[in-house]
Short mmCIF file of C-alpha atoms in Angstrom, two decimals:
data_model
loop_
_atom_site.label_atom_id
_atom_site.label_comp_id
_atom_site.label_asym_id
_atom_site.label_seq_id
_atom_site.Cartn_x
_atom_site.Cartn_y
_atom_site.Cartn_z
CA UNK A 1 0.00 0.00 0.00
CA UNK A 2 2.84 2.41 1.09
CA UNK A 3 5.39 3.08 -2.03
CA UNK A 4 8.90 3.56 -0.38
CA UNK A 5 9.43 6.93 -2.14
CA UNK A 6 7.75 10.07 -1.28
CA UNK A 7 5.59 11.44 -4.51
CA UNK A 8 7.09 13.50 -6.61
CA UNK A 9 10.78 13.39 -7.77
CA UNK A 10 13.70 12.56 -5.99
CA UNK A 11 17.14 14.70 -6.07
CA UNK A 12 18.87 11.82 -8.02
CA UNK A 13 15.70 11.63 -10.46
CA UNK A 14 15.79 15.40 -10.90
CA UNK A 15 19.54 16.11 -11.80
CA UNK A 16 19.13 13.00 -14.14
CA UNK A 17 16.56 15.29 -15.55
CA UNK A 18 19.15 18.50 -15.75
CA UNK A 19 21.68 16.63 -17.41
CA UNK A 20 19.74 16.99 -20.37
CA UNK A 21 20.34 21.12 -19.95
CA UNK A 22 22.84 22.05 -22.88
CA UNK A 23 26.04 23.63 -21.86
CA UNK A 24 29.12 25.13 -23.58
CA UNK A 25 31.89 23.29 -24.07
CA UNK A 26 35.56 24.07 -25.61
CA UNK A 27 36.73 20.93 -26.69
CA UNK A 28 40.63 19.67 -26.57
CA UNK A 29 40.44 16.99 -29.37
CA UNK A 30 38.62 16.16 -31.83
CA UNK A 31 34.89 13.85 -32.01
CA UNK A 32 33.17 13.16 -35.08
CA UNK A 33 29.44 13.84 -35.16
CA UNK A 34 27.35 11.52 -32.54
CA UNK A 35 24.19 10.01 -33.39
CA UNK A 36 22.34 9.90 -30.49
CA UNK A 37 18.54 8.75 -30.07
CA UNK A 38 17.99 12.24 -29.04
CA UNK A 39 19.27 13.68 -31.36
CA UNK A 40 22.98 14.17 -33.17
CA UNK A 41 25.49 16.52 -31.57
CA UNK A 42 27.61 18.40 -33.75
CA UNK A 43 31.26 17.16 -34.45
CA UNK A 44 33.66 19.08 -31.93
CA UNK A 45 35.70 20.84 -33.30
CA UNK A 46 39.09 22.50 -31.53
CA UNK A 47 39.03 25.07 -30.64
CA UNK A 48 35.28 26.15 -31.65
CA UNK A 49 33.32 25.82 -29.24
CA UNK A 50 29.71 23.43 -28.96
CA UNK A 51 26.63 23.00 -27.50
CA UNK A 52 26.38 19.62 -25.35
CA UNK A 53 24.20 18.12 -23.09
CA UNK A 54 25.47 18.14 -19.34
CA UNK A 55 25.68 14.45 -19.59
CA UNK A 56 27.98 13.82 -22.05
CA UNK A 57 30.32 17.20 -21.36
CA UNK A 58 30.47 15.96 -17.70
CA UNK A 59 32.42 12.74 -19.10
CA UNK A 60 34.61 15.07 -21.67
CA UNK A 61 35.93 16.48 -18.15
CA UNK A 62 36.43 13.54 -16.37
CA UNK A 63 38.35 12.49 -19.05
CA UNK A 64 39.94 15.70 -19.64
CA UNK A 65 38.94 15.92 -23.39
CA UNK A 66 36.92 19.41 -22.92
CA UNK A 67 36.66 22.13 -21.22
CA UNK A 68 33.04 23.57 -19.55
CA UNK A 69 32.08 27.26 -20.22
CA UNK A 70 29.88 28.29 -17.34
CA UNK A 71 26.75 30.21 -17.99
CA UNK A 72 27.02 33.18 -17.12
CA UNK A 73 24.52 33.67 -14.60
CA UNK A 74 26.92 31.19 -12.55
CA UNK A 75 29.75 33.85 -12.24
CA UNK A 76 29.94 35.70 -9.10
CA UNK A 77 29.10 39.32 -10.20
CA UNK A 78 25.72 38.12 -11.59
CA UNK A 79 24.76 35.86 -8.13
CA UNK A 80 25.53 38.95 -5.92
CA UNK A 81 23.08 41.12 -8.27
CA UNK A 82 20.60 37.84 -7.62
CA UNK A 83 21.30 37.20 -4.03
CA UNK A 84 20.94 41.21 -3.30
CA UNK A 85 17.08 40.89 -5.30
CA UNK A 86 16.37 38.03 -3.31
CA UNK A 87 16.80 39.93 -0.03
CA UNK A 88 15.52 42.97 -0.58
CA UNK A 89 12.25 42.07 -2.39
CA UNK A 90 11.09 39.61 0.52
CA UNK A 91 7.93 38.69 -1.25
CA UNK A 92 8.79 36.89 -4.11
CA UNK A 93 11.70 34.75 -5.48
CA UNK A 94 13.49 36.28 -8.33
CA UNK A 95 12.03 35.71 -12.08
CA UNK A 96 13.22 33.04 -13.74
CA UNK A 97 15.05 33.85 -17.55
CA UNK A 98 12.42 35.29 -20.09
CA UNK A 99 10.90 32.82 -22.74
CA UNK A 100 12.09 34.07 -25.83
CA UNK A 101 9.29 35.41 -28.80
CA UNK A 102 6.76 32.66 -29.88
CA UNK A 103 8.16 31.62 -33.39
CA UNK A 104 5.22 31.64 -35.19
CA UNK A 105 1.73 30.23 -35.08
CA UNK A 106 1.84 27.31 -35.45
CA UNK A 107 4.83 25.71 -33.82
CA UNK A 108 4.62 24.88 -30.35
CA UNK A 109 6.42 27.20 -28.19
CA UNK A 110 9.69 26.13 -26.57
CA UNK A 111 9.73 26.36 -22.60
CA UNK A 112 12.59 24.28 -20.23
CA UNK A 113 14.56 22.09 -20.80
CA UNK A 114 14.60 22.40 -24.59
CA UNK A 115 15.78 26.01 -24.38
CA UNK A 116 19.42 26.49 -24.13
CA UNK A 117 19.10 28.29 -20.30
CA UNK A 118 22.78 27.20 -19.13
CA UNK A 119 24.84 27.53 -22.26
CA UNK A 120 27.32 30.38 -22.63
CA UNK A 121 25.10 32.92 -24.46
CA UNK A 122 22.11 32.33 -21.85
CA UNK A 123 20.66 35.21 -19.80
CA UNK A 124 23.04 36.47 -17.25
CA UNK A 125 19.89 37.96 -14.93
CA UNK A 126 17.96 35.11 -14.34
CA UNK A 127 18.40 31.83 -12.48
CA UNK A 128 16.92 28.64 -14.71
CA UNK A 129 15.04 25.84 -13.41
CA UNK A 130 17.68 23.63 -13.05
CA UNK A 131 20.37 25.86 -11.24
CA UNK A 132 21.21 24.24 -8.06
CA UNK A 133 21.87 21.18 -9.59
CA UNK A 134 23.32 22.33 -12.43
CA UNK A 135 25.65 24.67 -10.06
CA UNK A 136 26.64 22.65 -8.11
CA UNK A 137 27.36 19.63 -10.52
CA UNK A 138 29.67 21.96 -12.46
CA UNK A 139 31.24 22.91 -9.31
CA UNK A 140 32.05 19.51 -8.30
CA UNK A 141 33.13 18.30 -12.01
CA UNK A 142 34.73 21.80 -13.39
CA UNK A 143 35.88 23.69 -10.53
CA UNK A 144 39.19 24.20 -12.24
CA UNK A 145 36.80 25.78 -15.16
CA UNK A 146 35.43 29.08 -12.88
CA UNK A 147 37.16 31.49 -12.20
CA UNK A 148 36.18 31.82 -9.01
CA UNK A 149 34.79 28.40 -7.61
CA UNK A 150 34.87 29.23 -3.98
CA UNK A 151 33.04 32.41 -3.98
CA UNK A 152 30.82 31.13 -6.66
CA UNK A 153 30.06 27.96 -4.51
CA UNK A 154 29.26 30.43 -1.01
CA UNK A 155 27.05 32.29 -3.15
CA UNK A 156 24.63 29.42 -4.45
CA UNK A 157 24.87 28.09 -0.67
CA UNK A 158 23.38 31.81 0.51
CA UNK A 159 20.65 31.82 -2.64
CA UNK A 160 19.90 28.59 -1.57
CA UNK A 161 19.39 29.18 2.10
CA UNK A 162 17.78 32.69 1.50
CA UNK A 163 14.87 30.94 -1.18
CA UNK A 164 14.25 27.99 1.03
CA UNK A 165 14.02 30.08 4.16
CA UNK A 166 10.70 32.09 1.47
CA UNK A 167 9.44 28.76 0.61
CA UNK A 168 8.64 28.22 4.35
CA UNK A 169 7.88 31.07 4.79
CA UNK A 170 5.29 30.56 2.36
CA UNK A 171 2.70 28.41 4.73
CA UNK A 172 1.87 31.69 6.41
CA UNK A 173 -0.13 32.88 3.78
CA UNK A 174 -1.17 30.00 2.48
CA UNK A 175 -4.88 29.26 2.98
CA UNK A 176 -6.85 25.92 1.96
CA UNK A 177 -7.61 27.06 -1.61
CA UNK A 178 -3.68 26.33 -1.25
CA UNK A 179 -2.98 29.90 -3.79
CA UNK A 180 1.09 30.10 -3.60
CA UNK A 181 3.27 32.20 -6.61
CA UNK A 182 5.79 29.81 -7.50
CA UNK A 183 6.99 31.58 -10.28
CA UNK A 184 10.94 30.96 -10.35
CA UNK A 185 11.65 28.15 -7.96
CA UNK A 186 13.83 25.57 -9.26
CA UNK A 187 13.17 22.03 -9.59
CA UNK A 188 15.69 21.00 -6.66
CA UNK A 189 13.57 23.29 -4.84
CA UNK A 190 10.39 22.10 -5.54
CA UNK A 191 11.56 18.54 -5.01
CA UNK A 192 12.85 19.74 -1.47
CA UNK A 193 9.74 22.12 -0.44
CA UNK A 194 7.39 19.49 -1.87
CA UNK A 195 6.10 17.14 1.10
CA UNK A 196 6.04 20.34 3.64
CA UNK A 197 3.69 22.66 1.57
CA UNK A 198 1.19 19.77 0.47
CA UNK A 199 1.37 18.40 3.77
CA UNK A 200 0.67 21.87 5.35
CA UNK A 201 -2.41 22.21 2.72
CA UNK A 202 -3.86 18.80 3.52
CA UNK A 203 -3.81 19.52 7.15
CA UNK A 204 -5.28 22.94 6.75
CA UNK A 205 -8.32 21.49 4.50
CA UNK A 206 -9.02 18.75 6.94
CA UNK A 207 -9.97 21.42 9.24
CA UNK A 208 -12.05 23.41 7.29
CA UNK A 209 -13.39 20.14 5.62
CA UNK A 210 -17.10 21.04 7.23
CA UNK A 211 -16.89 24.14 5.38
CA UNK A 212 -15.74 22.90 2.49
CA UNK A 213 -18.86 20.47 2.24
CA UNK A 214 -21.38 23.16 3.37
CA UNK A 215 -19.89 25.80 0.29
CA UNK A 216 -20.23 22.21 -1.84
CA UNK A 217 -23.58 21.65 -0.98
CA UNK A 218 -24.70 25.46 -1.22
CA UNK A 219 -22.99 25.47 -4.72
CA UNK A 220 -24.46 22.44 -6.22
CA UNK A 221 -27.72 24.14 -5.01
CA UNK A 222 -27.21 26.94 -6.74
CA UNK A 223 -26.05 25.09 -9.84
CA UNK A 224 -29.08 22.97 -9.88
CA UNK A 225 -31.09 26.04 -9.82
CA UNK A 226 -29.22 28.02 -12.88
CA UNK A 227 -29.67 25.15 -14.68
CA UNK A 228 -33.63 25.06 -14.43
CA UNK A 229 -32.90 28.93 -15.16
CA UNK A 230 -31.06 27.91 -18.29
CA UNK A 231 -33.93 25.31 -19.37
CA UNK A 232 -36.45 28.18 -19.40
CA UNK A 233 -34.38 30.06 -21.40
CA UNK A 234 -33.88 27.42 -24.13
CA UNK A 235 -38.04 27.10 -24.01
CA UNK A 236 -38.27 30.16 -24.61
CA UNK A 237 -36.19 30.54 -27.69
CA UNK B 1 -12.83 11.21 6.26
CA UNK B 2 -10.00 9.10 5.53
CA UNK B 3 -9.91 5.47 4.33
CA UNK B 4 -11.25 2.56 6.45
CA UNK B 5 -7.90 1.14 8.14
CA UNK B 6 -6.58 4.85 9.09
CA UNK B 7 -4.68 4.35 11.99
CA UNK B 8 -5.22 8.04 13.03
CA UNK B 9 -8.75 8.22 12.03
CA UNK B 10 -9.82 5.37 14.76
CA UNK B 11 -7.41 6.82 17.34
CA UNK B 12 -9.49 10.15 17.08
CA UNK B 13 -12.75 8.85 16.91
CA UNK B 14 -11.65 6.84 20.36
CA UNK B 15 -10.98 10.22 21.96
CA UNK B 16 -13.40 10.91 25.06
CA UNK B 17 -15.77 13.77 24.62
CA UNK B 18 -18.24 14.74 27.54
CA UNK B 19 -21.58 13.70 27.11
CA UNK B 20 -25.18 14.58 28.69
CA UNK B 21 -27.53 11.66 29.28
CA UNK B 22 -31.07 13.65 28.08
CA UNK B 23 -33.21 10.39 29.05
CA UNK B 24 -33.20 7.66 31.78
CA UNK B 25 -31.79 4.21 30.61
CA UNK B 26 -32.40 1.44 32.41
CA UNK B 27 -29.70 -1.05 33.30
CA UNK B 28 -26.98 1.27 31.47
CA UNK B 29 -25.37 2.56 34.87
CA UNK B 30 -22.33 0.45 34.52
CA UNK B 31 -20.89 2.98 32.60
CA UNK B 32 -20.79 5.32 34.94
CA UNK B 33 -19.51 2.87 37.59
CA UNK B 34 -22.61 2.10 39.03
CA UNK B 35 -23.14 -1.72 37.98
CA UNK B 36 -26.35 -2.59 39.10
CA UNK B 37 -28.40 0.75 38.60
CA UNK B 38 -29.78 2.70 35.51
CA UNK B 39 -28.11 6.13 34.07
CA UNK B 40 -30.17 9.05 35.58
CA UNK B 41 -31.42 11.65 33.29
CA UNK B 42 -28.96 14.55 33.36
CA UNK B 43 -26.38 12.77 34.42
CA UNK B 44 -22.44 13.78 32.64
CA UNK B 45 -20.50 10.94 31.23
CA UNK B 46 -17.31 10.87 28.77
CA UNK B 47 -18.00 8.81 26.06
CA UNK B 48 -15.64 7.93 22.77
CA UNK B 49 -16.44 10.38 20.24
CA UNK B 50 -18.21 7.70 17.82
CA UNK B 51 -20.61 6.86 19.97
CA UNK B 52 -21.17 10.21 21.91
CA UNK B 53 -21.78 10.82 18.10
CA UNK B 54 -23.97 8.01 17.26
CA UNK B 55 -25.99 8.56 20.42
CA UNK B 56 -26.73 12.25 19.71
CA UNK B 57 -27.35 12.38 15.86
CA UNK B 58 -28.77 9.22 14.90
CA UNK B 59 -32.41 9.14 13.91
CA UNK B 60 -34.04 7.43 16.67
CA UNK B 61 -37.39 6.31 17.70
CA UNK B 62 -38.06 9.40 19.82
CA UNK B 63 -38.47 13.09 18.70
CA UNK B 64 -35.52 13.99 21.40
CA UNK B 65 -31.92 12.50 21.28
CA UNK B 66 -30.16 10.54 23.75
CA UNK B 67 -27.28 12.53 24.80
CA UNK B 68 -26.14 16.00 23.71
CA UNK B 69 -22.26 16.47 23.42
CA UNK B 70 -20.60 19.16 24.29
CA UNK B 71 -16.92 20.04 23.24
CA UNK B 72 -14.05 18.12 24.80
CA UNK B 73 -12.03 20.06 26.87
CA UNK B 74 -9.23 19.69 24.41
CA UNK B 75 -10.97 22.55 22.38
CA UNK B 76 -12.22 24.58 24.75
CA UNK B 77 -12.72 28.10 24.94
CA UNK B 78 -9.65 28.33 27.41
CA UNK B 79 -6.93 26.55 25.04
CA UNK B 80 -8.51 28.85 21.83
CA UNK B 81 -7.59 31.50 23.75
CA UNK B 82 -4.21 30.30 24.45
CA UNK B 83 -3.78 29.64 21.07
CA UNK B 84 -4.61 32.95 19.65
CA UNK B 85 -2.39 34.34 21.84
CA UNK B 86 0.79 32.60 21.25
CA UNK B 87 0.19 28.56 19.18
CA UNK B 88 3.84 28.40 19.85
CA UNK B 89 3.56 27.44 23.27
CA UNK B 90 0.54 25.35 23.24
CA UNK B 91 1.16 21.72 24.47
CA UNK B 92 -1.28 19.77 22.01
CA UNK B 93 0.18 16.14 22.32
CA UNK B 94 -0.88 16.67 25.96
CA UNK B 95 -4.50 18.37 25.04
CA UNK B 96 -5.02 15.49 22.92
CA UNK B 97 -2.70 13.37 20.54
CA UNK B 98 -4.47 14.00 17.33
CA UNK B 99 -5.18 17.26 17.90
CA UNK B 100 -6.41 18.67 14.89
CA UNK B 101 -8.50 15.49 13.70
CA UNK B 102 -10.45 15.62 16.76
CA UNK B 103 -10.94 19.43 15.86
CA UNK B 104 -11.95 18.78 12.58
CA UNK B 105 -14.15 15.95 13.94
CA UNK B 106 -15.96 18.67 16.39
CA UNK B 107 -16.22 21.14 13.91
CA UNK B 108 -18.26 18.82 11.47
CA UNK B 109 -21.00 18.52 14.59
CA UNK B 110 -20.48 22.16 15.85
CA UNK B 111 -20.36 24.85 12.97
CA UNK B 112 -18.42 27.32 14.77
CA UNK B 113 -16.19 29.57 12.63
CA UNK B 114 -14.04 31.34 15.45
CA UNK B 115 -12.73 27.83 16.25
CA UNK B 116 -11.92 26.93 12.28
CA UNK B 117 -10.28 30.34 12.56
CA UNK B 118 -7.97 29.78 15.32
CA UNK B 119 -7.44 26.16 14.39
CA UNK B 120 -6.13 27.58 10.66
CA UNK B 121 -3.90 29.55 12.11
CA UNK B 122 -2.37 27.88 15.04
CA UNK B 123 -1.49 25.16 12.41
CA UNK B 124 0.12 27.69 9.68
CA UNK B 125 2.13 29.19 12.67
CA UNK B 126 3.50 26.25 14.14
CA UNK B 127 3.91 25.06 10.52
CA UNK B 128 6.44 27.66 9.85
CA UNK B 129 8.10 26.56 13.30
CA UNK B 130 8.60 22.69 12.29
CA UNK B 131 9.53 23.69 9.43
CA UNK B 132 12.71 26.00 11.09
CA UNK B 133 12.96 23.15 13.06
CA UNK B 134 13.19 20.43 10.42
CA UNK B 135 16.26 22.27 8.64
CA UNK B 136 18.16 23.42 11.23
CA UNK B 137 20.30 20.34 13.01
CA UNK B 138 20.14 21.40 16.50
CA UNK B 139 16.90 23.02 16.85
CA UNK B 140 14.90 19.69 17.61
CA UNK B 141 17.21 18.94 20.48
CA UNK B 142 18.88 21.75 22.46
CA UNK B 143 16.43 24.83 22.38
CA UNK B 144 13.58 23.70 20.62
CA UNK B 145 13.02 20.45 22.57
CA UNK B 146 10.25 21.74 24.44
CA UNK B 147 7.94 22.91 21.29
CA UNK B 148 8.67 19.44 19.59
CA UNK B 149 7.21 17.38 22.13
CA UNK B 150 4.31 19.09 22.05
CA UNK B 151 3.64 18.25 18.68
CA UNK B 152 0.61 16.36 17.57
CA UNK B 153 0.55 13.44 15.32
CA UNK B 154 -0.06 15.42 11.98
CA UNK B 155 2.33 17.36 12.53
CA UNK B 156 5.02 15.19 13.39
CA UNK B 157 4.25 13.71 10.15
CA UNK B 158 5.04 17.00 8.27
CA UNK B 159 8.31 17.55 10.73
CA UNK B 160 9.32 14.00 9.27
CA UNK B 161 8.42 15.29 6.00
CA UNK B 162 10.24 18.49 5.73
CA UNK B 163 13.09 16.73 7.74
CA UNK B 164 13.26 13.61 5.20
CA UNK B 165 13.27 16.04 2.01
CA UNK B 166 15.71 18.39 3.32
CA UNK B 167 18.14 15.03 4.06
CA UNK B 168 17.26 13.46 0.78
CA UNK B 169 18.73 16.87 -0.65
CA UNK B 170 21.61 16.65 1.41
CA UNK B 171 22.35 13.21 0.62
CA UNK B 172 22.53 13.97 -3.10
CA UNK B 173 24.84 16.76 -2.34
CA UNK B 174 26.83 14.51 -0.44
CA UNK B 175 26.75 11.62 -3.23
CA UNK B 176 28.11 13.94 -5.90
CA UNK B 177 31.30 14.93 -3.76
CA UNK B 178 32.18 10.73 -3.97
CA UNK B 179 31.76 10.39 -7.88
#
């Protein structure tokens, strides 16, 4: 009856999820053009640089075939600007990167992880979804690739405890019609702030379940009502 | 209310809730303690809260009911008051070990709105507590030792929850430093 796991996703389940994010990578040798059943990746190249997927650049470094490029929201000067917005605007978490112009009609428009939020060229302002894991996976594989790795590394430790600290603060306001703005938390976050705010909902709606069932009952009145209202009107056309 | 074999749900409904006898039964004065005589009309007994409930609300015979109930002293106008003054320092586990079921419970026979108020709110304060609590390694043993035992059963099951996601978290963290 009880499934071991929690629902939701796990922290291993969601960085297996980031290590689809692209990233930048300036290769050492040379790699003819993968086909992979996602897709092919373009040959590398030295010393142009290439889009791959966290995954595979990840085992480039290990092996010490490529170098990573970090985004550049992951250097320092743009995590102090973040950090500062986080703590002065106590309300909200800061936005996540802009979705770029809907292409046209009739293509579907591209959201995470298919846009390229953690290569090179990606929007120094804005933290992605996948920043904490992809932070601090780059930290631990590339440290030698920042320029800064301990100051980058305190800084994602002080975003991180600064946004959890709002996400419980979040229960304060919540009420049970359970309305929270979300907008910008990451998916390590979510994963982490999960149980708490659902369990903190359920609670709150068990005690205002007889309420609940009164506005229910009331409602359905009402509805049953409208829809007599409704069957006059259709007579009457 | 929840499913059938819900631990929690039978362990509230078994929670004593003071009860008014409204008519004389015959032969029932065992319960009191008296095991040879009949329950006197008027006379105050705590009963479990499903049958206080079944006594009072079911459809019987008569045009009057068999007891009234009247709310347990775990949610009495003294402890609201304590809440809404500070939830923090309430001792629920000692009020009554599932708390806020039993609340919940009461306020399905008793529609009073102050109490859902004050119910809301102690939880969402003492939410934000646990979850302090839950994340910071010494709080549920040197200063905040007193406020966790007073805990009741839901929400030591959302101080396990924010505990086990923050370690889950952790652990990952800590996984990635052995690769």
């Amino acid at each position: 009856m009880a499934l071991p796991l929690p629902p939701g996703l796990t922290p291993p389940e969601i960085a297996f999820l980031c290590e689809m994010e692209l990233v930048t990578v300036i290769p050492r040798q040379k790699l003819e053009r993968l086909e992979l059943l996602g897709g092919s990746l373009p040959p590398l190249n030295p010393p142009h640089r290439a889009p791959l997927p966290l995954w595979l650049a990840l085992l480039l470094k290990r092996q010490r075939r490529a170098n990573i490029l970090p985004p550049l929201w992951l250097s320092p000067h743009s995590l102090t600007a973040i950090l500062d917005h986080e703590t002065e605007h106590g309300d909200g978490f800061s936005p996540p990167p802009r979705l770029p112009p809907l292409p046209s009609q009739n293509t579907l428009p591209f959201s995470p992880p298919f846009l390229p939020s953690s290569t090179a060229d990606a929007a120094p302002d804005a933290l992605p979804y996948h920043w904490l894991e992809l932070g601090e996976m780059l930290l631990e594989t590339a440290a030698d690739d920042f320029e800064d790795p301990d100051s980058v590394r305190k800084l994602l430790r002080g975003l991180r405890e600064v946004r959890m600290a709002k996400l419980r603060q979040v229960v304060e306001t919540l009420d049970a019609a359970g309305g929270v703005n979300m907008n910008g938390v990451g998916g390590m976050e979510v994963a982490e702030g999960r149980t708490f705010v659902t369990g903190v909902i359920d609670g709150l709606r068990k005690i205002v379940t007889s309420r609940e069932q009164q506005k229910k009952d009331r409602d359905r009145e009402e509805r049953e009502n409208g829809d007599d209202y409704d069957d006059d009107e259709m007579e009457m056309q | 209310m929840g499913s059938y074999y819900d631990v929690d749900a039978i362990l509230t409904d078994a929670q004593k809730v003071p009860c008014t006898f409204e008519l004389t039964v015959p032969g029932l004065g065992y319960v009191e303690g008296n095991m040879s005589g009949d329950m006197k009309q008027g006379s105050k007994v705590e009963l479990p809260l499903w049958l206080g409930e079944m006594l009072a609300f079911s459809q019987s015979l008569n045009t009057s009911s068999l007891v009234t109930l009247d709310p347990p002293s775990a949610v009495a106008p003294r402890v609201l008051n304590a809440l809404k003054a500070d939830p923090r320092t309430v001792d629920l586990r000692a009020l009554a070990p599932h708390f806020y079921n039993l609340g919940a419970r009461i306020l399905e026979l008793f529609d009073d709105d102050e109490m859902m108020e004050v119910l809301s709110e102690t939880f969402k304060a003492r939410a934000a507590v646990i979850a302090d609590q839950a994340h910071n390694p010494r709080g549920a043993l040197g200063e905040g030792a007193d406020f966790m035992r007073g805990l009741d059963e839901n929400e030591r099951q959302l101080f396990r929850a924010a505990h086990d996601s923050a370690k889950a978290v952790r652990t990952w963290m800590a996984d990635l430093k052995k690769q």
